[in-house]
Coordinates of C-alpha atoms and ligand atoms in Angstrom, one line a residue:
X1 CA -10.6 -5.5 -5.5
X2 CA -7.4 -4.4 -3.1
X3 CA -8.4 -7.0 -0.6
X4 CA -7.3 -5.5 2.0
X5 CA -8.7 -4.9 5.5
X6 CA -10.0 -1.2 6.6
X7 CA -9.0 -2.1 10.4
X8 CA -5.7 -2.6 10.3
X9 CA -4.9 1.1 9.2
X10 CA -1.5 2.7 11.0
X11 CA -4.5 4.7 13.8
X12 CA -4.3 1.0 15.7
X13 CA -1.2 0.1 14.9
X14 CA 0.5 0.8 18.4
X15 CA 3.7 2.4 18.3
X16 CA 6.9 1.3 19.9
X17 CA 10.5 0.9 20.3
X18 CA 10.3 -2.5 19.0
X19 CA 8.1 -1.3 15.8
X20 CA 9.5 2.2 15.5
X21 CA 11.5 1.5 12.4
X22 CA 10.0 -1.1 10.5
X23 CA 6.5 1.4 10.7
X24 CA 8.3 4.7 9.6
X25 CA 9.7 2.7 6.7
X26 CA 6.1 1.8 6.5
X27 CA 4.7 5.2 6.4
X28 CA 7.7 6.5 4.1
X29 CA 6.9 3.8 1.5
X30 CA 2.6 5.0 1.6
X31 CA 4.0 8.7 1.6
X32 CA 5.9 8.5 -1.7
X33 CA 5.2 4.7 -3.2
X34 CA 7.9 3.6 -5.6
X35 CA 9.5 7.2 -4.9
X36 CA 11.5 5.6 -1.9
X37 CA 14.3 3.7 -1.6
X38 CA 12.5 1.4 0.4
X39 CA 11.4 -0.9 -2.8
X40 CA 11.3 -3.5 -2.0
X41 CA 9.9 -3.0 1.4
X42 CA 10.8 -6.2 3.6
X43 CA 8.5 -6.8 7.1
X44 CA 10.8 -9.4 8.7
X45 CA 9.8 -10.6 12.7
X46 CA 7.7 -13.8 14.1
X47 CA 4.7 -15.1 14.7
X48 CA 2.0 -12.8 15.8
X49 CA 4.3 -10.2 15.3
X50 CA 2.2 -7.6 13.3
X51 CA 3.5 -7.8 9.8
X52 CA 0.4 -8.0 8.0
X53 CA -1.7 -5.6 9.7
X54 CA 1.9 -3.2 8.9
X55 CA 1.7 -4.4 5.6
X56 CA -2.2 -3.9 5.2
X57 CA -2.0 -0.5 7.0
X58 CA 0.8 0.5 4.4
X59 CA -1.7 -0.5 1.6
X60 CA -4.7 1.9 2.8
X61 CA -2.9 4.4 3.9
X62 CA -1.5 4.6 0.2
X63 CA -5.0 3.9 -0.8
X64 CA -6.1 7.0 0.8
X65 CA -3.8 9.2 -0.4
X66 CA -3.6 7.9 -4.3
X67 CA -7.4 6.6 -4.6
X68 CA -6.1 6.0 -8.8
X69 CA -3.2 3.6 -8.0
X70 CA -4.2 -0.5 -8.0
X71 CA -2.7 -1.8 -4.5
X72 CA -3.3 -5.3 -4.1
X73 CA -2.3 -7.6 -1.0
X74 CA -2.0 -11.2 -1.5
X75 CA -1.0 -13.9 0.7
X76 CA 1.6 -15.7 -0.7
X77 CA -0.2 -19.0 -0.8
X78 CA -3.1 -17.5 -2.8
X79 CA -0.3 -16.3 -5.0
X80 CA 1.0 -19.2 -5.2
X81 CA -2.4 -21.7 -6.2
X82 CA -3.4 -18.6 -8.4
X83 CA 0.0 -19.0 -10.2
X84 CA -0.5 -22.8 -10.4
X85 CA -4.0 -22.9 -12.0
X86 CA -3.1 -20.6 -14.4
X87 CA -0.4 -23.0 -16.0
X88 CA -2.9 -25.3 -15.7
X89 CA -5.0 -23.7 -17.7
X90 CA -2.9 -22.0 -19.9
X91 CA -3.0 -18.8 -19.0
X92 CA -0.1 -17.7 -17.4
X93 CA 0.7 -14.8 -19.4
X94 CA -1.9 -13.7 -18.5
X95 CA -1.5 -13.8 -14.4
X96 CA 1.8 -12.7 -15.4
X97 CA 0.3 -9.8 -16.9
X98 CA -2.3 -8.9 -14.5
X99 CA 0.4 -9.0 -10.9
X100 CA 2.5 -6.7 -14.2
X101 CA 0.0 -3.7 -14.0
X102 CA -0.7 -2.9 -10.3
X103 CA 0.9 0.5 -8.7
X104 CA 1.8 -1.6 -4.9
X105 CA 2.1 -5.3 -4.9
X106 CA 2.1 -6.5 -1.2
X107 CA 3.1 -10.1 -0.8
X108 CA 3.0 -11.2 2.7
X109 CA 4.8 -14.5 4.4
X110 CA 7.8 -14.9 1.3
X111 CA 9.0 -17.8 3.7
X112 CA 6.3 -19.9 1.9
X113 CA 7.4 -19.8 -1.3
X114 CA 11.0 -22.1 0.1
X115 CA 11.2 -24.8 -2.6
X116 CA 8.7 -23.4 -4.8
X117 CA 10.8 -23.0 -8.1
X118 CA 8.2 -21.9 -10.3
X119 CA 6.5 -19.8 -8.5
X120 CA 9.8 -17.7 -7.4
X121 CA 10.3 -18.0 -11.1
X122 CA 7.7 -16.2 -12.1
X123 CA 7.7 -13.7 -9.5
X124 CA 11.4 -12.6 -9.9
X125 CA 10.2 -12.0 -13.1
X126 CA 7.2 -10.2 -12.4
X127 CA 9.0 -7.8 -9.4
X128 CA 11.4 -6.8 -11.8
X129 CA 8.4 -5.3 -14.1
X130 CA 7.2 -3.8 -11.6
X131 CA 10.8 -2.1 -10.1
X132 CA 12.5 -1.2 -13.6
X133 CA 8.3 1.0 -13.8
X134 CA 9.3 2.7 -10.5
X135 CA 6.4 0.3 -8.8
X136 CA 6.2 -0.4 -5.0
X137 CA 6.8 -3.8 -4.0
X138 CA 6.4 -5.0 -0.4
X139 CA 6.9 -8.3 1.0
X140 CA 6.3 -10.0 5.1
X141 CA 8.6 -12.9 6.2
X142 CA 9.2 -14.8 9.1
X143 CA 12.9 -14.2 8.2
X144 CA 15.3 -12.1 7.0
X145 CA 16.8 -12.3 3.9
X146 CA 20.2 -14.2 5.0
X147 CA 18.2 -16.6 7.2
X148 CA 15.7 -18.0 4.2
X149 CA 16.1 -21.0 2.8
X150 CA 15.6 -22.8 -0.6
X151 CA 14.8 -19.5 -2.2
X152 CA 16.7 -18.6 -5.1
X153 CA 19.8 -16.8 -5.4
X154 CA 18.5 -14.4 -7.9
X155 CA 15.1 -13.5 -6.0
X156 CA 17.0 -12.9 -2.0
X157 CA 18.8 -10.3 -4.6
X158 CA 16.7 -8.6 -4.8
X159 CA 14.4 -8.7 -1.6
X160 CA 18.2 -7.2 -0.5
X161 CA 17.8 -4.2 -2.5
X162 CA 15.4 -2.1 -0.6
X163 CA 14.8 -2.2 2.9
X164 CA 14.6 -4.8 5.5
X165 CA 12.8 -3.6 8.5
X166 CA 13.2 -5.8 11.6
X167 CA 9.5 -6.4 14.1
X168 CA 10.8 -7.0 17.5
X169 CA 8.9 -8.8 19.9
X170 CA 7.4 -5.9 21.6
X171 CA 8.6 -4.6 24.9
X172 CA 6.9 -3.9 28.2
X173 CA 6.0 -0.4 27.4
X174 CA 4.7 -1.3 23.7
X175 CA 3.1 -4.5 25.5
X176 CA 0.8 -2.1 28.2
X177 CA -0.2 0.3 25.2
X178 CA -0.9 -2.6 22.8
X179 CA -3.4 -4.1 25.8
X180 CA -4.7 -0.3 26.8
X181 CA -5.0 0.4 22.8
X182 CA -7.3 -2.4 22.5
X183 CA -9.2 -2.4 25.4
X184 CA -10.2 1.2 24.5
X185 CA -11.0 0.2 21.0
X186 CA -13.6 -2.5 22.7
X187 CA -15.3 0.3 24.9
X188 CA -14.0 -1.6 27.7
X189 CA -12.1 -0.6 31.5
X190 CA -10.1 -3.1 32.8
X191 CA -8.1 -2.1 35.9
X192 CA -4.2 -1.5 35.9
X193 CA -3.1 -3.7 38.1
X194 CA -4.7 -6.9 36.2
X195 CA -3.5 -5.0 32.3
X196 CA -0.1 -4.9 33.9
X197 CA 0.1 -8.8 35.1
X198 CA -0.7 -9.8 31.4
X199 CA 1.9 -7.7 30.2
X200 CA 4.0 -9.1 32.1
X201 CA 3.6 -12.8 31.9
X202 CA 2.5 -12.8 27.3
X203 CA 6.3 -11.5 26.1
X204 CA 6.1 -12.8 22.7
X205 CA 3.1 -12.6 20.4
X206 CA 0.9 -9.3 19.8
X207 CA -1.6 -12.3 19.2
X208 CA -2.2 -14.1 22.0
X209 CA -2.2 -10.6 24.2
X210 CA -5.6 -9.0 22.4
X211 CA -6.6 -13.2 22.8
X212 CA -6.1 -12.5 26.6
X213 CA -8.0 -9.3 26.5
X214 CA -11.2 -10.9 24.5
X215 CA -11.2 -14.4 26.6
X216 CA -11.6 -12.2 29.3
X217 CA -13.9 -10.2 27.8
X218 CA -16.5 -12.8 26.4
X219 CA -15.7 -14.7 29.8
X220 CA -16.5 -11.5 31.7
X221 CA -19.6 -11.2 29.9
X222 CA -20.7 -15.2 29.5
X223 CA -20.4 -15.9 33.7
X224 CA -21.0 -12.8 34.6
X225 CA -17.9 -12.2 35.8
X226 CA -15.8 -9.7 37.2
X227 CA -12.0 -8.5 36.1
X228 CA -10.0 -10.4 38.6
X229 CA -6.2 -11.4 38.6
X230 CA -7.7 -14.9 39.1
X231 CA -9.3 -15.0 35.9
X232 CA -6.9 -13.2 34.0
X233 CA -3.9 -15.7 36.0
X234 CA -6.4 -18.8 34.3
X235 CA -6.4 -17.4 30.6
X236 CA -2.9 -15.5 31.0
X237 CA -1.5 -19.7 32.1
X238 CA -4.2 -21.1 29.0
X239 CA -2.1 -19.3 26.2
X240 CA 1.3 -19.8 27.7
X241 CA 0.5 -24.0 27.8
X242 CA -0.8 -24.0 24.4
X243 CA 2.3 -21.7 23.5
X244 CA 5.0 -24.6 25.0
X245 CA 2.5 -27.6 23.3
X246 CA 3.5 -26.3 20.1
X247 CA 7.1 -26.0 20.4
X248 CA 7.7 -30.0 21.1
X249 CA 8.7 -32.4 18.8
X250 CA 6.6 -34.8 20.3
X251 CA 3.1 -32.7 20.4
X252 CA 4.1 -32.3 16.9
X253 CA 4.0 -36.2 16.3
X254 CA 1.0 -36.7 18.3
X255 CA -1.5 -34.4 16.9
X256 CA -0.4 -35.6 13.5
X257 CA -0.8 -39.4 14.5
X258 CA -3.8 -38.7 15.9
X259 CA -5.3 -36.5 13.0
X260 CA -4.0 -40.0 10.8
X261 CA -5.9 -42.3 13.1
X262 CA -2.6 -44.4 13.7
X263 CA -0.2 -44.5 17.5
X264 CA 2.8 -42.7 18.0
X265 CA 4.8 -46.1 17.4
X266 CA 3.2 -46.8 14.2
X267 CA 3.9 -43.5 13.5
X268 CA 7.8 -43.9 14.1
X269 CA 7.8 -47.3 12.1
X270 CA 10.3 -48.2 9.5
X271 CA 7.2 -49.5 7.4
X272 CA 7.0 -48.4 3.8
X273 CA 3.4 -48.0 3.9
X274 CA 2.5 -45.1 1.9
X275 CA -0.1 -43.7 3.9
X276 CA 2.3 -44.1 7.0
X277 CA 5.5 -42.6 6.0
X278 CA 3.4 -39.8 4.7
X279 CA 2.3 -39.2 8.6
X280 CA 5.6 -39.2 9.5
X281 CA 6.8 -37.1 6.7
X282 CA 4.9 -34.6 7.8
X283 CA 5.3 -35.0 11.5
X284 CA 8.9 -34.0 10.4
X285 CA 7.9 -31.3 8.4
X286 CA 5.8 -29.5 10.9
X287 CA 8.8 -30.5 13.7
X288 CA 11.0 -28.0 10.9
X289 CA 8.2 -25.5 10.8
X290 CA 7.4 -24.5 14.4
X291 CA 10.0 -25.7 16.4
X292 CA 13.3 -24.6 16.7
X293 CA 14.7 -28.3 17.2
X294 CA 17.7 -28.8 14.7
X295 CA 17.2 -31.6 11.5
X296 CA 19.1 -34.1 13.6
X297 CA 17.5 -33.5 16.9
X298 CA 13.9 -33.7 14.5
X299 CA 15.4 -37.1 13.1
X300 CA 16.3 -38.6 16.3
X301 CA 13.2 -37.9 18.5
X302 CA 11.1 -39.2 15.2
X303 CA 11.8 -42.8 14.8
X304 CA 15.8 -42.1 15.4
X305 CA 16.3 -40.9 11.0
X306 CA 18.9 -38.8 10.7
X307 CA 19.1 -35.2 9.2
X308 CA 19.2 -35.9 6.0
X309 CA 16.0 -37.8 6.2
X310 CA 14.2 -34.9 7.5
X311 CA 15.4 -32.1 4.9
X312 CA 14.2 -35.2 2.9
X313 CA 10.8 -35.3 4.1
X314 CA 10.3 -31.2 3.8
X315 CA 11.5 -30.9 -0.1
X316 CA 8.6 -33.6 -0.6
X317 CA 5.7 -31.9 1.7
X318 CA 6.4 -29.1 -0.1
X319 CA 6.4 -30.8 -3.1
X320 CA 3.4 -32.9 -3.0
X321 CA 1.4 -29.9 -1.1
X322 CA 1.6 -27.9 -4.7
X323 CA 0.9 -30.4 -7.0
X324 CA -1.9 -33.1 -4.4
X325 CA -5.2 -31.6 -3.2
X326 CA -5.5 -34.8 -1.1
X327 CA -2.3 -33.6 0.4
X328 CA -2.7 -29.8 0.7
X329 CA -5.4 -30.2 2.6
X330 CA -3.1 -32.9 4.6
X331 CA -1.1 -29.1 5.9
X332 CA -4.3 -27.2 6.2
X333 CA -6.0 -29.2 8.7
X334 CA -3.0 -30.2 10.5
X335 CA -1.7 -26.5 10.5
X336 CA -4.7 -25.2 12.0
X337 CA -5.1 -27.8 14.5
X338 CA -0.9 -27.1 15.4
X339 CA -2.1 -23.7 15.9
X340 CA -5.3 -23.1 17.9
Ligands
ADP401 P1 1.9 -11.5 12.0 O1 1.5 -10.9 10.6 O2 3.4 -11.4 12.2 O3 1.9 -13.0 12.3 P2 -0.1 -9.9 13.1 O4 -0.6 -8.8 11.4 O5 -1.4 -11.3 11.9 O6 0.6 -11.4 13.0 O7 -0.8 -9.5 14.3 C1 -1.4 -10.2 15.3 C2 -2.3 -9.2 15.8 O8 -1.9 -8.2 16.6 C3 -3.5 -8.4 14.7 O9 -4.3 -8.7 15.0 C4 -2.9 -7.0 14.9 O10 -3.9 -6.0 15.1 C5 -2.1 -7.3 16.6 N1 -1.5 -6.4 16.5 C6 0.7 -7.0 16.0 N2 0.9 -5.4 16.1 C7 0.3 -4.9 16.7 C8 0.6 -3.6 17.0 N3 1.7 -2.3 17.0 N4 -0.6 -2.7 17.8 C9 -1.1 -3.3 17.7 N5 -1.5 -4.5 17.4 C10 -0.9 -4.7 16.7
MG402 MG1 0.7 -12.8 9.1

């Protein structure tokens, strides 16, 4: 099972200035997996800009051209979990062996491997084996290798061996094409001025562009409404507000406190009670992950702590996520609450 999603293909990956390099590098790799200097191919860029889509598209295209090749798509999270399970059940060698047999390995969101030294170590060995045998590795990440934190140097240097291609936020023309493409695929017609309104107001995330269209279609059909600018404005406003909400440390503290059924003052307090400390550490961790605030600024906003405390919190959360099932569930639940 390759785990590829056939709907994420090259045909519906709209080309534009913002993704041309990454798209064509992906095409080149798909034509000659393992046979170009783009090995590994690392596609990086912000949330919702098409990394996962492009990674699948490369795999889908390879499967199409080379049906005998084994292609595997896996998220870094799942890869990590499989590795941890293999250690627990004493099947680490089987795990490594399985991955070393693959012709094209696609690992999504490698930033997730930050701080996970055991998983990085095993991936290093798998990577070397595949690379030496002319197998293709495709990676995605939310950052360029130079900006990655808590990834071992030797692994980072491997990431830089091939090509790092950035997916940028789509420019206006590309946003229009993406919207039109989505409408076309859904068999829906929408007045041009509305499409332009959406493209002008949603700028930095393709998932949101699609989200607006999906909401428009749903609203219009449930409520027998027309596609009007007013409707577009309502929906766009909702999306813009949500994005802003995610970006504040304040909002994150509120969501985390509410999840643990405590108030923000308790979360920020000096107590050493374990569940409160954990809630505070989670708030710091998400603030680091989901806002642009510095460690120092996060610390000062979450009960006047210093940057070292925040850094320690992030590491603790990473470690606990690897070892503690209940804690991992907290992280998953909160991720959903904060991003939906
Ligand atoms: P990321 O992995 O970078 O967060 P995704 O690959 O999940 O982003 O993309 C988010 C959504 O936007 C998906 O539904 C994807 O199909 C769509 N998308 C992204 N880029 C494009 C593009 N260039 N053309 C068409 N759809 C795109
Ligand atoms: Mg993704």
